[in-house]
CSV table of C-alpha atoms in Angstrom, one decimal:
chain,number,residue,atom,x,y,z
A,125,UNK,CA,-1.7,-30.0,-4.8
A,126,UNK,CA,1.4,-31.9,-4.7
A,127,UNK,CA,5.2,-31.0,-4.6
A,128,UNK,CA,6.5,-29.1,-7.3
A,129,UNK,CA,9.5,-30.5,-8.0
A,130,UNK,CA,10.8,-34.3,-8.2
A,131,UNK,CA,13.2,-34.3,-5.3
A,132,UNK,CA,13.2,-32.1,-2.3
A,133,UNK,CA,16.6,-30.7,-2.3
A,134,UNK,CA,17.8,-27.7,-3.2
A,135,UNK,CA,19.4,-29.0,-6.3
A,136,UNK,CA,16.1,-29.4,-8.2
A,137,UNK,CA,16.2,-25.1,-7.6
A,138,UNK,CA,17.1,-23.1,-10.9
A,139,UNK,CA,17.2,-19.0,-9.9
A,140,UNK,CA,15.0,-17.4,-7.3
A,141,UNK,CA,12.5,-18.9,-5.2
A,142,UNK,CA,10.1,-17.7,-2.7
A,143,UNK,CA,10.9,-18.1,1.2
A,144,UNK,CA,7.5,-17.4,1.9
A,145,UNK,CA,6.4,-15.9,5.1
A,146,UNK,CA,8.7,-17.2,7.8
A,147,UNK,CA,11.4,-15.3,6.5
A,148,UNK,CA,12.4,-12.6,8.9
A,149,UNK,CA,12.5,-10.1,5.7
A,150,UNK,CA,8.6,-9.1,5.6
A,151,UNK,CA,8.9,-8.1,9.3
A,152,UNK,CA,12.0,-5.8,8.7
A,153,UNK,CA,10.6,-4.0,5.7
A,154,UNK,CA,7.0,-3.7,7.3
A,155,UNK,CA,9.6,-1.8,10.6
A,156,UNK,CA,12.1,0.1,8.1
A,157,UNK,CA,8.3,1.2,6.8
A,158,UNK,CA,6.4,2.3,9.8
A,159,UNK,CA,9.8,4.0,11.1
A,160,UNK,CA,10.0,5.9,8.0
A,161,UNK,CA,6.2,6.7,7.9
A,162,UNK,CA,6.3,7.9,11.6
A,163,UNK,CA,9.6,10.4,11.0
A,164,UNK,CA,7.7,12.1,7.9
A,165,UNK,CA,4.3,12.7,10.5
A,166,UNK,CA,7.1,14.3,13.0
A,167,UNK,CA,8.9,15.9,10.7
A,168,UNK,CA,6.0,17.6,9.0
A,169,UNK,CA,4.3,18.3,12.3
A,170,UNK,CA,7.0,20.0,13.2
A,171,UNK,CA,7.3,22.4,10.3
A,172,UNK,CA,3.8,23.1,11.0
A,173,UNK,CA,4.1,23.5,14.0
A,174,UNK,CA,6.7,26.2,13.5
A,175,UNK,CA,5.0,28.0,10.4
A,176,UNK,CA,2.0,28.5,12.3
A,177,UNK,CA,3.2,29.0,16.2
A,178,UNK,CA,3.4,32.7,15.5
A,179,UNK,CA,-0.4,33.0,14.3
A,180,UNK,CA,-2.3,32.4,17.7
């Protein structure tokens, strides 16, 4: 496949490049992610919880 530029230093970069995956940013998006999925499952759990504790 080769290497896509002609020297490997940084100077050959023009704008963004990919990290790839041994970034660390994957990992804290995938946490920020599954923190805010489990908060909306409590949170509406509890609402239910509360609408329908009266109806037994």
């Amino acid at each position: 496949m080769g290497f896509p530029f002609e020297q490997a230093t940084w100077d050959s970069v023009v704008g963004a490049m990919y990290m790839g995956a041994g970034g660390s940013m994957p990992a804290i998006i995938t946490w920020i992610s599954a923190i805010l999925c489990l908060w909306a499952l409590w949170a509406g759990n509890r609402k239910e919880h509360k609408l329908y504790s009266d109806f037994k």
